[in-house]
Structures are given as structure tokens and as C-alpha cells.
mmCIF file of C-alpha atoms and ligand atoms in Angstrom:
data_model
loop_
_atom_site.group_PDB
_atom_site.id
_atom_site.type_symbol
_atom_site.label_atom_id
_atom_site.label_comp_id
_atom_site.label_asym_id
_atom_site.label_seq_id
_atom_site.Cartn_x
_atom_site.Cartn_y
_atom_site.Cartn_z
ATOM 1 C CA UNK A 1 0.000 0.000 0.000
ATOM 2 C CA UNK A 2 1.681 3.322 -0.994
ATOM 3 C CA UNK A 3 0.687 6.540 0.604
ATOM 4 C CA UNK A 4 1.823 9.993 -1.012
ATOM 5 C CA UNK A 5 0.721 12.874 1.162
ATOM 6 C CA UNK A 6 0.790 16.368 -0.775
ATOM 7 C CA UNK A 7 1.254 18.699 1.549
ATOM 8 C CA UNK A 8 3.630 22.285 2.811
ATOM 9 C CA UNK A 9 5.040 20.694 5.427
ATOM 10 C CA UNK A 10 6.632 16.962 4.585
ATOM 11 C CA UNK A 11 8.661 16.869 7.382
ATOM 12 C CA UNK A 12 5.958 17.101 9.768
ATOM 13 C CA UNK A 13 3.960 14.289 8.213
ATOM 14 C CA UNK A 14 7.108 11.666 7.807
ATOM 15 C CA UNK A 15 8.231 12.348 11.124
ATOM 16 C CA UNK A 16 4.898 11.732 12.497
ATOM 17 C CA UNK A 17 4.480 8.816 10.892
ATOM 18 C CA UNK A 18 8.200 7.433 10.747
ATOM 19 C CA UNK A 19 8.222 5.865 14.491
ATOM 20 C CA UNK A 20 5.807 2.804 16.174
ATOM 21 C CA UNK A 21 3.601 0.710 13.836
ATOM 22 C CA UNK A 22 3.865 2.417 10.977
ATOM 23 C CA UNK A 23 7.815 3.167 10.927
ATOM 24 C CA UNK A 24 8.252 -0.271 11.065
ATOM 25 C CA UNK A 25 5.707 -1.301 8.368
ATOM 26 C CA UNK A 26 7.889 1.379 6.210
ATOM 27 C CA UNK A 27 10.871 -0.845 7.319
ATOM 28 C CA UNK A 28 9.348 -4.013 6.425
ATOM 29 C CA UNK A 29 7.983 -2.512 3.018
ATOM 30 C CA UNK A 30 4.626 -3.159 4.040
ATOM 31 C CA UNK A 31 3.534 0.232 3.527
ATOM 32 C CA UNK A 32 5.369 3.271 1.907
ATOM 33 C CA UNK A 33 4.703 7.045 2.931
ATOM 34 C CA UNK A 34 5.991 9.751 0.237
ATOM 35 C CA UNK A 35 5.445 13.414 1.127
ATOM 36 C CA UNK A 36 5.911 15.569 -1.426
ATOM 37 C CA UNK A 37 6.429 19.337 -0.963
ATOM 38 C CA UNK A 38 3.707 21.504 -3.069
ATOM 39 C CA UNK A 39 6.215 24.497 -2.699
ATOM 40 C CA UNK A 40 8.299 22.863 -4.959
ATOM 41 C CA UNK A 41 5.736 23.204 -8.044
ATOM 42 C CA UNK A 42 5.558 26.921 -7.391
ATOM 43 C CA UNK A 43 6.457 28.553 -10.372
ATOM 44 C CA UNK A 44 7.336 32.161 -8.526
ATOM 45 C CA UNK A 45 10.258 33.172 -8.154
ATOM 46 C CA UNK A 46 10.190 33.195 -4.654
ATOM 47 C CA UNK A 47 8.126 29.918 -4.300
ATOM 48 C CA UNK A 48 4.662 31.369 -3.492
ATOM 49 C CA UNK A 49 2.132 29.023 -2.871
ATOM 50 C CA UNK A 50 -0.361 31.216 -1.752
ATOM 51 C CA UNK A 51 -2.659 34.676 -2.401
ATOM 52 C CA UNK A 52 -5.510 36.677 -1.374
ATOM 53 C CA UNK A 53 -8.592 35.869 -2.155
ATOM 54 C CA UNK A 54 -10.681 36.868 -4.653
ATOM 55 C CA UNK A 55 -13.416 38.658 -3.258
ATOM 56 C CA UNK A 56 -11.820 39.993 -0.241
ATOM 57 C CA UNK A 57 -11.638 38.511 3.030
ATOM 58 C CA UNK A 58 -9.574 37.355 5.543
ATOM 59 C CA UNK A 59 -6.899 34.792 5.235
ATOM 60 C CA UNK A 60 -4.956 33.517 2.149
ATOM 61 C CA UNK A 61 -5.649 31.012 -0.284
ATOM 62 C CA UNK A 62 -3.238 28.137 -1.633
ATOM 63 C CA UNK A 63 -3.187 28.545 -5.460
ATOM 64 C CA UNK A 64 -4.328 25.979 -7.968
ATOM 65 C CA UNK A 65 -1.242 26.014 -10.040
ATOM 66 C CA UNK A 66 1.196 24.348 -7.664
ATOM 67 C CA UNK A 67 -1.134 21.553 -6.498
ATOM 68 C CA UNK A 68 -2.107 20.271 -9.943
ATOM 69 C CA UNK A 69 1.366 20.887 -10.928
ATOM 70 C CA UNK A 70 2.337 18.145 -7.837
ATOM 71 C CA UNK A 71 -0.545 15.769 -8.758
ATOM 72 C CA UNK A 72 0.218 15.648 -12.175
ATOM 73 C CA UNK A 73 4.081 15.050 -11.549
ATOM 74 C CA UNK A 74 2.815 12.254 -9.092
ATOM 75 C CA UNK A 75 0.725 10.703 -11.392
ATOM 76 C CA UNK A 76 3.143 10.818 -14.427
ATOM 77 C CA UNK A 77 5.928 9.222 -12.054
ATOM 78 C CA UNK A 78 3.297 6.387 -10.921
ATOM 79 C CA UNK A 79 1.698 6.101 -14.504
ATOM 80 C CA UNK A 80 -2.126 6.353 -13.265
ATOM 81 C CA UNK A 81 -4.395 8.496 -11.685
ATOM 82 C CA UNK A 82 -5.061 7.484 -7.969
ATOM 83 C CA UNK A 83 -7.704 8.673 -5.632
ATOM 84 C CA UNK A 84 -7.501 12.227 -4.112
ATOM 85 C CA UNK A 85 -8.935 12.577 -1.177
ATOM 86 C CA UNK A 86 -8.696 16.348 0.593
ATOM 87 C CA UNK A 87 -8.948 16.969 4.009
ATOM 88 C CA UNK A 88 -11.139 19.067 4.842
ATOM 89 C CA UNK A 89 -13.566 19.649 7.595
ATOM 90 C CA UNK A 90 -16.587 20.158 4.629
ATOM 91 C CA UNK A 91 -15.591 16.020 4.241
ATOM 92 C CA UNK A 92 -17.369 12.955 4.810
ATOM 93 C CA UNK A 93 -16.566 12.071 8.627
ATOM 94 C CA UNK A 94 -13.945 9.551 8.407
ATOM 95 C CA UNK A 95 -14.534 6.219 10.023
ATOM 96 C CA UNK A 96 -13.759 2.357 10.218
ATOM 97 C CA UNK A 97 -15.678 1.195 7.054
ATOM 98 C CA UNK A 98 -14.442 4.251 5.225
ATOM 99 C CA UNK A 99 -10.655 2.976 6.225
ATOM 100 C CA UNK A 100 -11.950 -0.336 5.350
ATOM 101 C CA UNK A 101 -12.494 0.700 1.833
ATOM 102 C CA UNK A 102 -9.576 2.358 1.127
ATOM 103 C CA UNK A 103 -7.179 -0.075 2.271
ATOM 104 C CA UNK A 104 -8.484 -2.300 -0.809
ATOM 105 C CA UNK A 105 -6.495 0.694 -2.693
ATOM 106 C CA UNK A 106 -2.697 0.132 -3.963
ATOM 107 C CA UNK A 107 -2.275 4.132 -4.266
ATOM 108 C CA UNK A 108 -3.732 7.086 -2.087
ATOM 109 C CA UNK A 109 -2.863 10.611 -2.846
ATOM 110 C CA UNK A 110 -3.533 12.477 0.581
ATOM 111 C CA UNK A 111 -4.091 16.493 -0.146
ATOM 112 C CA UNK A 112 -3.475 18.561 2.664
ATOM 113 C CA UNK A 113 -4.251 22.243 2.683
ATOM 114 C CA UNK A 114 -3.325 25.170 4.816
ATOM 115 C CA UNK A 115 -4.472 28.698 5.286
ATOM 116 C CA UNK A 116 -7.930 29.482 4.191
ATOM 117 C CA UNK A 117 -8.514 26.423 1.642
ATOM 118 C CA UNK A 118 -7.452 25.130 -1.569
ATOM 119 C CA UNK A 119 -8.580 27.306 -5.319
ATOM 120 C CA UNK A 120 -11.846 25.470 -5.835
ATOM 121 C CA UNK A 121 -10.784 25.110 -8.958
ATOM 122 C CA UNK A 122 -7.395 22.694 -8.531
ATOM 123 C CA UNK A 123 -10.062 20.499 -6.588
ATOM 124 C CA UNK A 124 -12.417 20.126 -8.874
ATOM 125 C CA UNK A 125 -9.666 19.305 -11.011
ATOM 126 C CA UNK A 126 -8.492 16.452 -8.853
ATOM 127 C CA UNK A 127 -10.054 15.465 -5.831
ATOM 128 C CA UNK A 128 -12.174 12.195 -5.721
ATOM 129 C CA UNK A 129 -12.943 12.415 -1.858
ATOM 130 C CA UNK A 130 -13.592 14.914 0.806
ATOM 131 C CA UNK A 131 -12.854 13.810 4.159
ATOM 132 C CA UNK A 132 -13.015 15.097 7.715
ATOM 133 C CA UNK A 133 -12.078 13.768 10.882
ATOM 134 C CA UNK A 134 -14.272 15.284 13.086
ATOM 135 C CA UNK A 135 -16.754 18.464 13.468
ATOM 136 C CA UNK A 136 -13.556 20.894 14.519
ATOM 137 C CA UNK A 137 -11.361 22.874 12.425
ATOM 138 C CA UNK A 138 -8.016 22.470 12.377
ATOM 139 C CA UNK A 139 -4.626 24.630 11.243
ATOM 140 C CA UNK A 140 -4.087 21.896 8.226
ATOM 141 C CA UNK A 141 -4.726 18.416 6.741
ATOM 142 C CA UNK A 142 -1.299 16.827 7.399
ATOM 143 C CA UNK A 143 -3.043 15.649 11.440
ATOM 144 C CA UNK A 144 -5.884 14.255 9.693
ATOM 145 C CA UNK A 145 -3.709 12.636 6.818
ATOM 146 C CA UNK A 146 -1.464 10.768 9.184
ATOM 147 C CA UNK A 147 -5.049 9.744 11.159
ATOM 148 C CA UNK A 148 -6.460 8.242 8.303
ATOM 149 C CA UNK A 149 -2.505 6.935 6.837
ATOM 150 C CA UNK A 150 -2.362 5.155 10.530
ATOM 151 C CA UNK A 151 -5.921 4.214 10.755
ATOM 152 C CA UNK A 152 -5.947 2.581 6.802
ATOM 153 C CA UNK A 153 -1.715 1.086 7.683
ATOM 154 C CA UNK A 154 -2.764 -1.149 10.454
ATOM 155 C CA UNK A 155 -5.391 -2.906 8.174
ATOM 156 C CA UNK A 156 -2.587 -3.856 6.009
ATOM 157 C CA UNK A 157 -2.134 -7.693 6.041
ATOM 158 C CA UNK A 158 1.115 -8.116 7.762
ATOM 159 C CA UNK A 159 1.245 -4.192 9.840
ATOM 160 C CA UNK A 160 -0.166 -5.665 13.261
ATOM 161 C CA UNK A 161 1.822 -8.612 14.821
ATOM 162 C CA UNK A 162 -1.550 -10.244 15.752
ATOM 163 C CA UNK A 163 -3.304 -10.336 12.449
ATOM 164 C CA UNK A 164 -6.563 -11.477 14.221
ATOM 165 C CA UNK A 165 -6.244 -8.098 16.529
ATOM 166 C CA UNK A 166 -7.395 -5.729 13.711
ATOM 167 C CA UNK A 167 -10.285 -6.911 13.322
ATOM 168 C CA UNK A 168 -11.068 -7.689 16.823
ATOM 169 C CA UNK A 169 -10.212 -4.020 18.535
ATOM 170 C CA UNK A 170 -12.782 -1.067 18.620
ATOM 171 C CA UNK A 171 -15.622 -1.008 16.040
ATOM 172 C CA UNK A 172 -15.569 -4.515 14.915
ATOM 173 C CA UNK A 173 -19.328 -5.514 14.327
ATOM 174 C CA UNK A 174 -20.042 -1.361 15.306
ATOM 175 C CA UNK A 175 -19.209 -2.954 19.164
ATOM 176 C CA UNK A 176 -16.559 -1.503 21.415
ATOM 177 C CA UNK A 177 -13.785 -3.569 22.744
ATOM 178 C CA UNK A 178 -13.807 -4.972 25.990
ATOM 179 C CA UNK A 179 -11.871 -4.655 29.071
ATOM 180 C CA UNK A 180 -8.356 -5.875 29.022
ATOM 181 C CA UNK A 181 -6.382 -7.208 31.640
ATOM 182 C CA UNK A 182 -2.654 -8.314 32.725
ATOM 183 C CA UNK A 183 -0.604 -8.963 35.445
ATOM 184 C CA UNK A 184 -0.956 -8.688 38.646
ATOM 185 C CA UNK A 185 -3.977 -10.772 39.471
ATOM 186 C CA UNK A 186 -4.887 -7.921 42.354
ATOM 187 C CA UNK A 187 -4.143 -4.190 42.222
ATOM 188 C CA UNK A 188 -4.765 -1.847 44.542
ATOM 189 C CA UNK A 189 -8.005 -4.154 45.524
ATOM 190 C CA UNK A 190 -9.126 -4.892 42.293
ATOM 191 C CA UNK A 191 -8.952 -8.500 41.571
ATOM 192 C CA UNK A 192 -9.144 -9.459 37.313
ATOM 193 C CA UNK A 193 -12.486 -11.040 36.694
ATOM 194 C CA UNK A 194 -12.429 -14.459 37.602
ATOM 195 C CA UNK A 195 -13.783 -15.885 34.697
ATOM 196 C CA UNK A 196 -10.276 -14.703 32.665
ATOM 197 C CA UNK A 197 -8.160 -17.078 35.096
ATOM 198 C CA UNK A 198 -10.263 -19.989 34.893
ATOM 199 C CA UNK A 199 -8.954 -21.239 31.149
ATOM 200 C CA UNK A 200 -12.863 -21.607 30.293
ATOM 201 C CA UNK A 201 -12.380 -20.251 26.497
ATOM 202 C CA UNK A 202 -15.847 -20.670 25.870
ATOM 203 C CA UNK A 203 -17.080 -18.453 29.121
ATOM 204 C CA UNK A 204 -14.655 -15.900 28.216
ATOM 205 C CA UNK A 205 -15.784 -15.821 24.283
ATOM 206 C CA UNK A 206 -19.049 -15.141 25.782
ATOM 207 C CA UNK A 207 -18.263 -12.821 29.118
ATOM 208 C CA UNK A 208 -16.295 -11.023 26.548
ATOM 209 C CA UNK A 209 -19.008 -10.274 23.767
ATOM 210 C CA UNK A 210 -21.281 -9.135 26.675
ATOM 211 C CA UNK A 211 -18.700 -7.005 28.337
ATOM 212 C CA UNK A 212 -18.469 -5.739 24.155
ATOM 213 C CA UNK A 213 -22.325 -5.105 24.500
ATOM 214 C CA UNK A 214 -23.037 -3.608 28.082
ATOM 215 C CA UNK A 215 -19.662 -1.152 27.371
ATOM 216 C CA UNK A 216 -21.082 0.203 24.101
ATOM 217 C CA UNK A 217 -24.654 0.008 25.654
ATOM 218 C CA UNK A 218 -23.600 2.835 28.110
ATOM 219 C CA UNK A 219 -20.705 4.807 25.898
ATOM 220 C CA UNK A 220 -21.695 4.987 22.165
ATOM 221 C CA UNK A 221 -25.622 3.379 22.459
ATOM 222 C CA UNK A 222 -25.799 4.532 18.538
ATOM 223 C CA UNK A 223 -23.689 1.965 17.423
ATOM 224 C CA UNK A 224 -25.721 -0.710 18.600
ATOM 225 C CA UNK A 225 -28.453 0.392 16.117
ATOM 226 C CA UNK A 226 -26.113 -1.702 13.325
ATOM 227 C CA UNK A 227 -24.113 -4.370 15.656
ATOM 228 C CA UNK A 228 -25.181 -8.052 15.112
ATOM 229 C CA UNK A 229 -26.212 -9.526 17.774
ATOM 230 C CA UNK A 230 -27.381 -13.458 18.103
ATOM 231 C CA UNK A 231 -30.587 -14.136 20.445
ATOM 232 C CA UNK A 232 -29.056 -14.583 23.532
ATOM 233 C CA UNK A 233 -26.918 -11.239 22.973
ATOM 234 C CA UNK A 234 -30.341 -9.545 22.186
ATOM 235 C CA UNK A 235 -31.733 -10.463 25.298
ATOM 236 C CA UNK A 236 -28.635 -9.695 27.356
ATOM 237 C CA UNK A 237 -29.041 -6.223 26.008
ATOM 238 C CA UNK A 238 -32.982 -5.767 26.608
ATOM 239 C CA UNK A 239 -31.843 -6.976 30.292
ATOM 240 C CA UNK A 240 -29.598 -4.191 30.362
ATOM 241 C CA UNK A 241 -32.054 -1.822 28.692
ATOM 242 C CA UNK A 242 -34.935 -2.901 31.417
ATOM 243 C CA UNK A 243 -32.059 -2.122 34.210
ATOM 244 C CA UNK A 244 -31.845 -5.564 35.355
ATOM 245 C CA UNK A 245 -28.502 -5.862 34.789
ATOM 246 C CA UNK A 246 -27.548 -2.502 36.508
ATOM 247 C CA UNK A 247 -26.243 -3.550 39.774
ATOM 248 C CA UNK A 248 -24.465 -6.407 38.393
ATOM 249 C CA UNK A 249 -20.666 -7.005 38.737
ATOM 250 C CA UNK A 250 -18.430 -6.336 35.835
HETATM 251 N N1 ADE B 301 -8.675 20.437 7.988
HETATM 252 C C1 ADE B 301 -9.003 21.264 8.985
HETATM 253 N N2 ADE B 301 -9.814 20.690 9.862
HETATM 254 C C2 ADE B 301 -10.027 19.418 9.409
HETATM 255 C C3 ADE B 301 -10.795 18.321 9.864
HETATM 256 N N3 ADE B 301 -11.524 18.378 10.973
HETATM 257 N N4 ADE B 301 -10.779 17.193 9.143
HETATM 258 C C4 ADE B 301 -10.068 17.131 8.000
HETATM 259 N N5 ADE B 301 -9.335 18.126 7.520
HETATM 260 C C5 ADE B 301 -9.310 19.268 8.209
#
């Protein structure tokens, strides 16, 4: 999978991105993270990337020249036309299934803008996607690029150690994980849950999928509207729902 992240401040983005998980899926050639600097398809004399807009108004706008000038030297190097997909907060919110989706890709041009926006009209030139992280604005793209670049990475067969974990973490089936615990078997009075130390796979499976349930029952109830949930699970959850469950022992 090879990411190339357009953007004015490479360094920022490859450092990011170098260390942990991702640094070493870079090592291992898993993955491969190219920033490439739009100043350097300025054609000003003093490498401009940016003017006023038209209009008036506050702030400054990147020009179009420079960042079709970059995709277009991408794409000639590469010899296609990958997806675009700008960062913006006017995006799609970016989540697992989206992440899903794009790590079926080979090639993902990232665009990352600063000051007020991108010309509309280099996007429309372009840009296949608009994505946000999240209903805030932020200075650039490169913090959501390396979001999504770390998010999309660790779906990469071969990224994670424990291939099974990816799939089993946070949002699998729209359920949140459940607790996790290690060494020692008491802390500070709080013994592990005794049905982890009794070697019962099939109790924990199950103890496990509940604890799955009741945690996204009471911290993100939305997702449960599109989780899949067998019989029994169904009627674990109306207990919960009815309060039965409420006083009950993690
Ligand atoms: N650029 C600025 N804010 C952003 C956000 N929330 N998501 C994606 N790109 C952005």
C-alpha cells in the first residue's frame, strides 16, 4: 500500500508517521509514505504558494497552479491516476468502514491544505474524496492525513503482529472492545475477573461479547443500532435496557 501525502510541510507528516507501527511497516515494506512538498511546483520566483482571495476577506488562499502541478508530476511518475482525497472539515466524517475501503487501494494521494482552503478550482480538477475527521477545524490536513494513513496502515495484512487483533479491537461488528487485563492478578483491591483465570475459552468468548455489549450500551448506544447480535446477545441487552442488569458485577 503506498501513501503519497501532498502537503507544505513533509517533514511534519514523515516524522509523524516514521516511528511505532507504521515506521516499522515502512521498514518491512509493508507500507510506503511519500510526502511531497507543493512548494516545490511553485512557479514564482520566490516559491509562493499562496494569495488573497478573490473577493476579499480574511486569510490567504493556496493557489491551484502548484497543487495540480504536484498531482500531475505524481501521477506521471506512478503512470495512473489514484484517488484524491482532501482533508477538509466540509468532508465525509472519516470512520472504520471508510478505512476499510480504502485499504483495498494500492495508491492514495492524501491532499493537505493550509491557510484558508485550496482554489476550488485545482479540486475540482483532482479530488475524488472529501474527508473530515471530526466536526472541529483544524490549522491543516497533514493531522488528519497521518489519522487516516495510521488508521488505513494497520489494516494492512502483515502491519499488526496479531493479524486477528485488527479486526477484533474497537468497532468490529459497530461494538466496542472490551476490558483488558494483565498482570498482577490484584491491584490496589481490584482483583481481574475471575472468569479470565479460569482457562474456560468458551465463558470468556461469551463474558467477553457481553462485556463488548453492556460497554457500548452505556458509551456509544448509537452503534448498537447496526451491531449483530445473536438471540441470547439480544436479550442480554434488553436486560440491560430494562435495568436488570444494573447492579451487576463487571
Ligand atoms: N482540515 C481542517 N480541519 C479538518 C478536519 N476536521 N478534518 C479534516 N481536515 C481538516
Amino acid at each position: 500500500m503506498n501513501f503519497h501525502v501532498m502537503t507544505l510541510f513533509p517533514e511534519m507528516v514523515l516524522e509523524g508517521l516514521g516511528t511505532s507501527i507504521t515506521g516499522r511497516a515502512m521498514e518491512k515494506g509493508l507500507i510506503s509514505i511519500e510526502a511531497v512538498n507543493i512548494r516545490d511546483y511553485s512557479e514564482e520566483k520566490h516559491h509562493h504558494v499562496d494569495d488573497a482571495p478573490y473577493g476579499g476577506g480574511a486569510g490567504m488562499v493556496m493557489q491551484p497552479g502548484p497543487v495540480c502541478g504536484c498531482y500531475e508530476d505524481l501521477c506521471r511518475k506512478m503512470g495512473k491516476r489514484p484517488r484524491v482525497l482532501y482533508m477538509t472539515p466540509q468532508g465525509r466524517v472519516f470512520n472504520q468502514s471508510i478505512a476499510r475501503e480504502l485499504a483495498g487501494e494500492d495508491d492514495l494521494v492524501f491532499l493537505c491544505g493550509h491557510y484558508e482552503g485550496i482554489d476550488e478550482r485545482a479540486l475540482e480538477e483532482i479530488v475524488t474524496d472529501y474527508l473530515s475527521i471530526g466536526d472541529y477545524v483544524l490549522t491543516g490536513g497533514e493531522l488528519p492525513a497521518m489519522v487516516m494513513i495510521d488508521c488505513i496502515s494497520r489494516l494492512v495484512p502483515g502491519v499488526l503482529n496479531n493479524d486477528a487483533s485488527a479486526e477484533i479491537e474497537s468497532f468490529h461488528d459497530n461494538l466496542l472492545e472490551y476490558p483488558q487485563y494483565t498482570r498482577p492478578e490484584v491491584f490496589r483491591d481490584r482483583r481481574v475477573p475471575e472468569v479470565l483465570l479460569s482457562g474456560h475459552h468458551k465463558n470468556i468468548e461469551t463474558w467477553r461479547r457481553e462485556q463488548s455489549i453492556k460497554r457500548t450500551y452505556e458509551r456509544r448506544p448509537e452503534l448498537l443500532e447496526n451491531a449483530n447480535l445473536s438471540r441470547k446477545e439480544q436479550e442480554y441487552l434488553a436486560e440491560l435496557r430494562s435495568g436488570e442488569r444494573a447492579d451487576e458485577e463487571d
